[in-house]
Short mmCIF file of C-alpha atoms and ligand atoms in Angstrom, two decimals:
data_model
loop_
_atom_site.label_atom_id
_atom_site.label_comp_id
_atom_site.label_asym_id
_atom_site.label_seq_id
_atom_site.Cartn_x
_atom_site.Cartn_y
_atom_site.Cartn_z
CA MET S 255 44.39 42.15 136.96
CA ASN S 256 44.07 44.81 139.61
CA ASP S 257 40.65 46.48 139.98
CA PRO S 258 41.22 50.07 138.72
CA TRP S 259 38.67 51.43 141.22
CA LEU S 260 40.26 49.80 144.23
CA PRO S 261 43.08 51.64 146.02
CA GLN S 262 46.01 49.44 146.94
CA GLN S 263 47.43 49.77 150.45
CA ALA S 264 50.61 51.79 150.78
CA VAL S 265 52.64 53.19 153.64
CA VAL S 266 54.93 56.22 153.95
CA VAL S 267 58.46 54.88 154.44
CA ASP S 268 60.34 58.16 154.12
CA LYS S 269 59.61 61.85 153.91
CA VAL S 270 61.80 64.80 152.92
CA MET S 271 60.56 68.37 153.42
CA GLU S 272 61.92 70.11 150.29
CA THR S 273 60.52 73.52 151.33
CA PRO S 274 58.07 74.46 154.11
CA ASP S 275 55.12 73.47 151.88
CA VAL S 276 56.59 70.80 149.57
CA ALA S 277 57.36 67.24 150.65
CA THR S 278 58.73 64.22 148.83
CA LEU S 279 57.06 61.07 150.11
CA SER S 280 58.50 57.61 149.54
CA LEU S 281 55.63 55.16 149.49
CA GLN S 282 55.82 51.41 149.68
CA LEU S 283 53.03 49.23 148.36
CA VAL S 284 52.14 46.84 151.17
CA GLU S 285 51.34 43.74 149.08
CA PRO S 286 54.49 42.10 147.61
CA GLU S 287 52.43 41.15 144.53
CA ALA S 288 51.42 44.78 144.03
CA GLN S 289 55.07 45.81 144.30
CA GLN S 290 56.04 43.33 141.60
CA ARG S 291 53.15 44.24 139.32
CA PHE S 292 53.74 47.98 139.50
CA HIS S 293 55.36 49.56 136.45
CA PHE S 294 55.14 53.16 135.26
CA ASP S 295 56.00 55.17 132.18
CA CYS S 296 57.54 58.64 132.55
CA GLY S 297 54.81 61.25 132.90
CA GLN S 298 52.15 59.00 134.45
CA PHE S 299 50.43 59.73 137.74
CA ASN S 300 48.88 57.92 140.70
CA MET S 301 45.72 58.77 142.60
CA LEU S 302 46.78 59.05 146.25
CA TYR S 303 43.93 58.33 148.65
CA LEU S 304 43.66 59.47 152.23
CA TYR S 305 41.09 57.29 153.96
CA GLY S 306 37.95 59.29 154.70
CA LEU S 307 39.26 62.45 153.00
CA GLY S 308 39.61 61.78 149.29
CA GLU S 309 41.99 61.33 146.38
CA VAL S 310 44.31 63.57 144.35
CA PRO S 311 46.39 62.94 141.22
CA ILE S 312 50.14 63.18 141.80
CA SER S 313 52.90 62.55 139.23
CA ILE S 314 55.22 59.60 139.70
CA MET S 315 58.84 60.66 140.07
CA ASP S 316 60.44 57.29 140.55
CA TYR S 317 59.79 53.65 141.38
CA GLN S 318 62.66 51.55 142.69
CA HIS S 319 62.90 48.57 145.01
CA GLY S 320 59.15 48.62 145.68
CA CYS S 321 59.23 52.32 146.62
CA LEU S 322 57.38 55.11 144.82
CA GLN S 323 58.40 58.76 145.04
CA HIS S 324 55.92 61.61 144.87
CA THR S 325 56.66 65.29 145.46
CA ILE S 326 53.62 67.20 146.69
CA ARG S 327 52.87 70.87 147.28
CA ALA S 328 50.35 71.66 150.02
CA VAL S 329 47.70 73.78 148.29
CA GLY S 330 44.40 72.49 149.68
CA ARG S 331 42.61 70.03 151.92
CA ILE S 332 44.08 66.76 150.65
CA SER S 333 47.54 67.88 149.54
CA ARG S 334 48.06 69.65 152.90
CA THR S 335 47.22 66.44 154.74
CA LEU S 336 49.50 64.39 152.46
CA VAL S 337 52.41 66.76 153.10
CA ALA S 338 51.78 66.45 156.85
CA LEU S 339 51.93 62.62 156.84
CA GLU S 340 54.72 61.07 158.85
CA THR S 341 56.70 57.88 158.31
CA GLY S 342 54.50 54.84 158.94
CA ALA S 343 51.26 56.56 157.88
CA PRO S 344 48.93 54.41 155.76
CA LEU S 345 47.29 55.59 152.55
CA GLY S 346 45.66 54.18 149.42
CA LEU S 347 47.03 54.34 145.91
CA ARG S 348 45.46 53.73 142.51
CA GLY S 349 47.45 53.80 139.31
CA PRO S 350 49.47 54.37 137.32
CA TYR S 351 47.21 56.38 135.00
CA GLY S 352 47.65 58.50 131.93
CA ASN S 353 49.92 58.50 128.93
CA SER S 354 53.64 59.23 128.87
CA TRP S 355 56.21 61.68 127.49
CA PRO S 356 57.17 60.76 123.88
CA ILE S 357 60.77 59.91 124.74
CA GLU S 358 60.91 56.81 122.53
CA ASP S 359 59.79 58.76 119.44
CA ALA S 360 62.30 61.50 120.31
CA ARG S 361 65.40 59.30 119.84
CA GLY S 362 67.95 61.04 117.62
CA ARG S 363 66.51 64.49 118.33
CA ASP S 364 67.42 67.44 120.57
CA LEU S 365 65.31 67.42 123.74
CA VAL S 366 64.12 70.57 125.43
CA PHE S 367 62.40 70.69 128.83
CA ILE S 368 60.66 73.86 130.00
CA THR S 369 59.19 73.71 133.49
CA ALA S 370 58.22 76.12 136.23
CA GLY S 371 57.49 75.68 139.92
CA LEU S 372 56.53 72.10 140.75
CA GLY S 373 56.09 71.47 137.00
CA CYS S 374 59.58 69.98 137.27
CA ALA S 375 58.19 66.90 139.11
CA PRO S 376 56.40 65.29 136.11
CA VAL S 377 59.55 65.48 133.94
CA ILE S 378 62.16 64.21 136.42
CA ALA S 379 61.65 60.53 135.53
CA ALA S 380 61.89 61.34 131.80
CA ILE S 381 65.13 63.32 132.23
CA ARG S 382 66.68 60.50 134.27
CA ARG S 383 65.77 57.90 131.63
CA ILE S 384 67.14 60.09 128.84
CA ILE S 385 70.42 60.59 130.71
CA ALA S 386 70.65 56.81 131.25
CA ALA S 387 70.40 56.41 127.45
CA ARG S 388 72.31 59.61 126.67
CA THR S 389 73.82 58.50 123.33
CA ASP S 390 70.35 57.80 121.87
CA TYR S 391 69.59 61.52 121.87
CA GLN S 392 71.23 64.71 120.63
CA ARG S 393 71.46 67.86 122.77
CA LEU S 394 69.56 68.10 126.05
CA VAL S 395 68.33 71.46 127.32
CA ILE S 396 66.68 71.78 130.74
CA MET S 397 65.03 75.09 131.67
CA GLN S 398 63.41 75.59 135.06
CA GLY S 399 61.79 78.73 136.44
CA VAL S 400 60.97 79.60 140.05
CA LYS S 401 59.80 82.69 141.87
CA HIS S 402 62.41 82.69 144.63
CA ARG S 403 65.72 80.91 145.17
CA GLU S 404 64.26 78.81 147.97
CA ASP S 405 61.63 77.45 145.54
CA LEU S 406 64.39 75.79 143.50
CA LEU S 407 64.07 72.11 144.44
CA TRP S 408 66.86 69.65 143.79
CA GLN S 409 69.59 72.22 143.14
CA GLU S 410 72.24 69.48 143.47
CA GLN S 411 70.52 67.46 140.80
CA TYR S 412 70.55 70.42 138.39
CA GLU S 413 74.28 70.87 139.14
CA ARG S 414 74.90 67.18 138.33
CA TRP S 415 72.95 67.51 135.09
CA ARG S 416 75.26 70.39 134.03
CA GLU S 417 78.07 67.79 133.95
CA VAL S 418 76.20 65.49 131.55
CA PRO S 419 77.67 65.66 128.01
CA ASP S 420 75.82 68.09 125.72
CA CYS S 421 73.42 69.12 128.45
CA GLN S 422 72.55 72.79 128.99
CA VAL S 423 70.85 73.66 132.28
CA LEU S 424 69.24 77.10 132.49
CA LEU S 425 67.59 78.38 135.67
CA ALA S 426 65.62 81.57 136.17
CA ALA S 427 63.98 83.29 139.15
CA SER S 428 61.25 85.84 138.51
CA GLU S 429 61.13 87.51 141.93
CA GLU S 430 64.75 87.51 143.09
CA ARG S 431 67.68 89.92 143.13
CA GLN S 432 70.84 89.02 141.19
CA GLU S 433 72.98 88.75 144.34
CA GLN S 434 70.56 86.12 145.67
CA PHE S 435 70.34 84.11 142.47
CA PRO S 436 73.52 83.36 140.48
CA TRP S 437 71.70 82.24 137.32
CA SER S 438 69.15 84.29 135.28
CA LEU S 439 66.51 86.71 136.45
CA GLY S 440 63.04 86.77 134.87
CA MET S 441 60.47 84.26 133.72
CA VAL S 442 61.55 80.84 132.47
CA THR S 443 60.39 81.86 128.98
CA THR S 444 63.20 84.42 128.75
CA LEU S 445 65.60 81.45 128.73
CA ILE S 446 64.37 80.19 125.35
CA ASP S 447 66.60 82.71 123.55
CA LYS S 448 69.65 81.41 125.48
CA ALA S 449 68.95 77.75 124.79
CA GLN S 450 71.04 76.02 122.16
CA PHE S 451 69.10 73.44 120.19
CA ASP S 452 68.10 72.62 116.63
CA VAL S 453 64.64 74.14 116.14
CA ASN S 454 64.09 71.83 113.15
CA ASN S 455 64.97 68.61 114.97
CA CYS S 456 63.76 68.95 118.54
CA THR S 457 61.07 67.64 120.87
CA VAL S 458 59.93 70.06 123.57
CA MET S 459 58.30 68.90 126.82
CA MET S 460 56.67 71.42 129.15
CA CYS S 461 54.88 71.50 132.48
CA GLY S 462 53.92 74.39 134.74
CA PRO S 463 51.30 77.08 135.28
CA GLU S 464 49.15 77.64 132.19
CA PRO S 465 50.17 81.31 131.60
CA MET S 466 53.79 80.09 131.50
CA ILE S 467 52.88 77.38 128.97
CA ARG S 468 51.09 79.95 126.76
CA ALA S 469 54.12 82.27 126.94
CA SER S 470 56.42 79.33 126.12
CA MET S 471 54.31 78.47 123.08
CA ARG S 472 54.71 82.04 121.80
CA GLY S 473 58.46 82.04 122.58
CA LEU S 474 59.01 78.69 120.86
CA GLU S 475 57.06 79.71 117.75
CA ALA S 476 59.05 82.96 117.64
CA VAL S 477 62.33 81.02 117.36
CA GLY S 478 60.88 78.70 114.70
CA VAL S 479 59.78 75.59 116.66
CA SER S 480 56.67 73.88 115.30
CA LEU S 481 54.01 73.23 117.95
CA GLN S 482 53.68 69.78 116.35
CA ASN S 483 56.94 68.98 118.14
CA CYS S 484 55.90 70.40 121.53
CA PHE S 485 54.19 68.44 124.33
CA VAL S 486 52.61 69.64 127.56
CA SER S 487 51.41 67.89 130.72
CA LEU S 488 48.11 69.45 131.83
CA GLU S 489 46.42 69.58 135.23
CA ARG S 490 42.70 69.61 135.93
CA ASN S 491 40.61 68.61 138.90
CA MET S 492 40.25 64.83 138.78
CA GLN S 493 37.80 62.54 140.52
CA CYS S 494 37.82 59.13 138.85
CA ALA S 495 40.97 59.20 136.66
CA LEU S 496 39.21 56.59 134.51
CA GLY S 497 37.47 58.76 131.91
CA LEU S 498 34.03 58.44 133.48
CA CYS S 499 33.16 61.44 135.66
CA GLY S 500 34.01 64.28 133.27
CA HIS S 501 35.65 66.48 135.92
CA CYS S 502 38.89 66.75 133.97
CA GLN S 503 37.38 67.63 130.58
CA MET S 504 39.05 70.38 128.53
CA GLY S 505 37.21 70.87 125.25
CA THR S 506 36.81 67.42 123.72
CA PRO S 507 39.58 65.54 125.55
CA PHE S 508 39.47 64.23 129.11
CA ILE S 509 42.85 64.96 130.69
CA CYS S 510 42.89 61.64 132.59
CA ARG S 511 41.97 59.52 129.57
CA GLU S 512 43.70 61.18 126.60
CA GLY S 513 46.38 62.90 128.68
CA PRO S 514 47.77 64.27 130.87
CA ILE S 515 50.35 64.77 128.09
CA PHE S 516 49.20 66.36 124.86
CA ARG S 517 50.80 67.45 121.63
CA VAL S 518 50.45 71.23 121.86
CA ALA S 519 49.25 71.62 118.25
CA ASP S 520 46.33 69.25 119.02
CA ILE S 521 44.99 71.21 122.01
CA LYS S 522 46.01 74.75 121.03
CA GLU S 523 42.42 75.66 120.12
CA TRP S 524 41.13 74.95 123.68
CA PHE S 525 44.25 75.83 125.53
CA LEU S 526 44.51 79.39 124.21
CA LEU S 527 41.07 80.21 125.61
CA GLU S 528 42.15 81.58 129.00
CA GLY S 529 40.15 80.25 131.94
CA TYR S 530 38.74 77.38 129.86
C1 LIG H 1252 48.09 64.64 136.16
C2 LIG H 1252 48.34 65.50 137.38
C3 LIG H 1252 49.55 65.40 138.02
C4 LIG H 1252 49.81 66.18 139.17
N1 LIG H 1252 51.01 66.06 139.79
C5 LIG H 1252 51.25 66.75 140.92
C6 LIG H 1252 52.47 66.58 141.62
O1 LIG H 1252 53.36 65.82 141.23
N2 LIG H 1252 52.64 67.28 142.77
C7 LIG H 1252 51.66 68.15 143.24
O2 LIG H 1252 51.87 68.77 144.29
N3 LIG H 1252 50.52 68.33 142.59
C8 LIG H 1252 50.27 67.65 141.44
N4 LIG H 1252 49.08 67.81 140.80
C9 LIG H 1252 48.12 68.77 141.35
C10 LIG H 1252 47.36 68.15 142.53
O3 LIG H 1252 46.57 67.08 142.07
C11 LIG H 1252 46.48 69.25 143.16
O4 LIG H 1252 47.29 70.18 143.80
C12 LIG H 1252 45.53 68.62 144.19
O5 LIG H 1252 44.55 67.87 143.51
C13 LIG H 1252 44.87 69.69 145.03
O6 LIG H 1252 43.93 69.02 145.87
P1 LIG H 1252 43.59 69.59 147.33
O7 LIG H 1252 42.44 68.80 147.84
O8 LIG H 1252 44.82 69.59 148.15
O9 LIG H 1252 43.22 71.06 147.03
P2 LIG H 1252 41.77 71.64 146.67
O10 LIG H 1252 40.98 71.73 147.94
O11 LIG H 1252 41.21 70.88 145.52
O12 LIG H 1252 42.19 73.08 146.19
C14 LIG H 1252 42.60 74.06 147.15
C15 LIG H 1252 43.07 75.30 146.44
O13 LIG H 1252 44.24 74.99 145.69
C16 LIG H 1252 44.08 75.35 144.34
N5 LIG H 1252 44.77 74.34 143.54
C17 LIG H 1252 44.28 73.13 143.16
N6 LIG H 1252 45.17 72.49 142.41
C18 LIG H 1252 46.24 73.32 142.33
C19 LIG H 1252 47.50 73.23 141.68
N7 LIG H 1252 47.81 72.19 140.92
N8 LIG H 1252 48.38 74.26 141.81
C20 LIG H 1252 48.07 75.34 142.54
N9 LIG H 1252 46.88 75.49 143.16
C21 LIG H 1252 45.99 74.50 143.06
C22 LIG H 1252 42.58 75.33 144.10
O14 LIG H 1252 42.24 76.22 143.05
C23 LIG H 1252 42.06 75.84 145.42
O15 LIG H 1252 42.11 77.25 145.47
C24 LIG H 1252 48.81 67.08 139.65
C25 LIG H 1252 47.59 67.17 138.98
C26 LIG H 1252 47.36 66.40 137.86
C27 LIG H 1252 46.04 66.51 137.16
S1 LIG H 1253 38.84 62.44 136.25
FE1 LIG H 1253 36.93 61.56 135.80
S2 LIG H 1253 36.85 61.73 133.64
FE2 LIG H 1253 38.86 62.38 134.11
#
């Protein structure tokens, strides 16, 4: 059993700059045993550790052939340094931590994803697994919002998903002109009215800035979706990721221990208090 406090050694084996401040790092665990042992569920995260600087939680996008993929936006001290790493750079990695998207329980239902900005990263693995088992689910709706066209990561992937049977892909840009953005203009929440899904037999999964999640909750309730069937991945500052330090507490739950994915109806009370 791996010590949950002890970072495992990893190395950057590939790096793609998605935008000037967002990079996808491919990380290889150095120990072959660690590579074999590693398994993740969609929605879980790793703590990435820069020696002498500190750790940050980052969602796991993929794990194949001993290689982990993480997409990171440079917002502060540690994430900026992670995005600046080059191939061959060493780092530490603890994880995976957290719970997962309820994709097993959602078999036979319509699936709706609502994400904005880099909120798309924590759902990518779930969407890929659902598409690999496409006949186990009903309709699939993927909504993604960005500010500007250049913020839209993985445009080719969204185009491929449009070709998947019974899959509706809706994209919106809130600060773009129509000639620059061939899809919809406005916030991602304006797409809810265009989405085709059964409000009585759907599971909704959301990730993004909290004002967008609150607006999505209102939009979903307005079209008749019960918040019992909606799930959200939440972000808070994390230090231990093991339910001990209390940094990630929101109301009663600790995001690292009970989350990061919550049934919206269960956390609505805390979540609707802005700035909580
Ligand atoms: C479960 C979980 C999964 C996550 N997955 C990802 C992921 O896949 N990719 C990714 O890039 N980030 C992800 N994050 C967010 C990431 O952990 C933070 O951006 C990071 O901890 C910031 O640390 P820092 O030292 O770089 O910045 P800090 O020095 O801690 O903060 C610098 C500034 O950035 C602001 N800031 C902090 N976090 C964010 C944020 N999330 N968004 C915008 N501004 C922020 C702070 O308020 C501060 O003003 C995730 C967070 C959680 C809890
Ligand atoms: S990060 Fe320490 S309790 Fe959650």
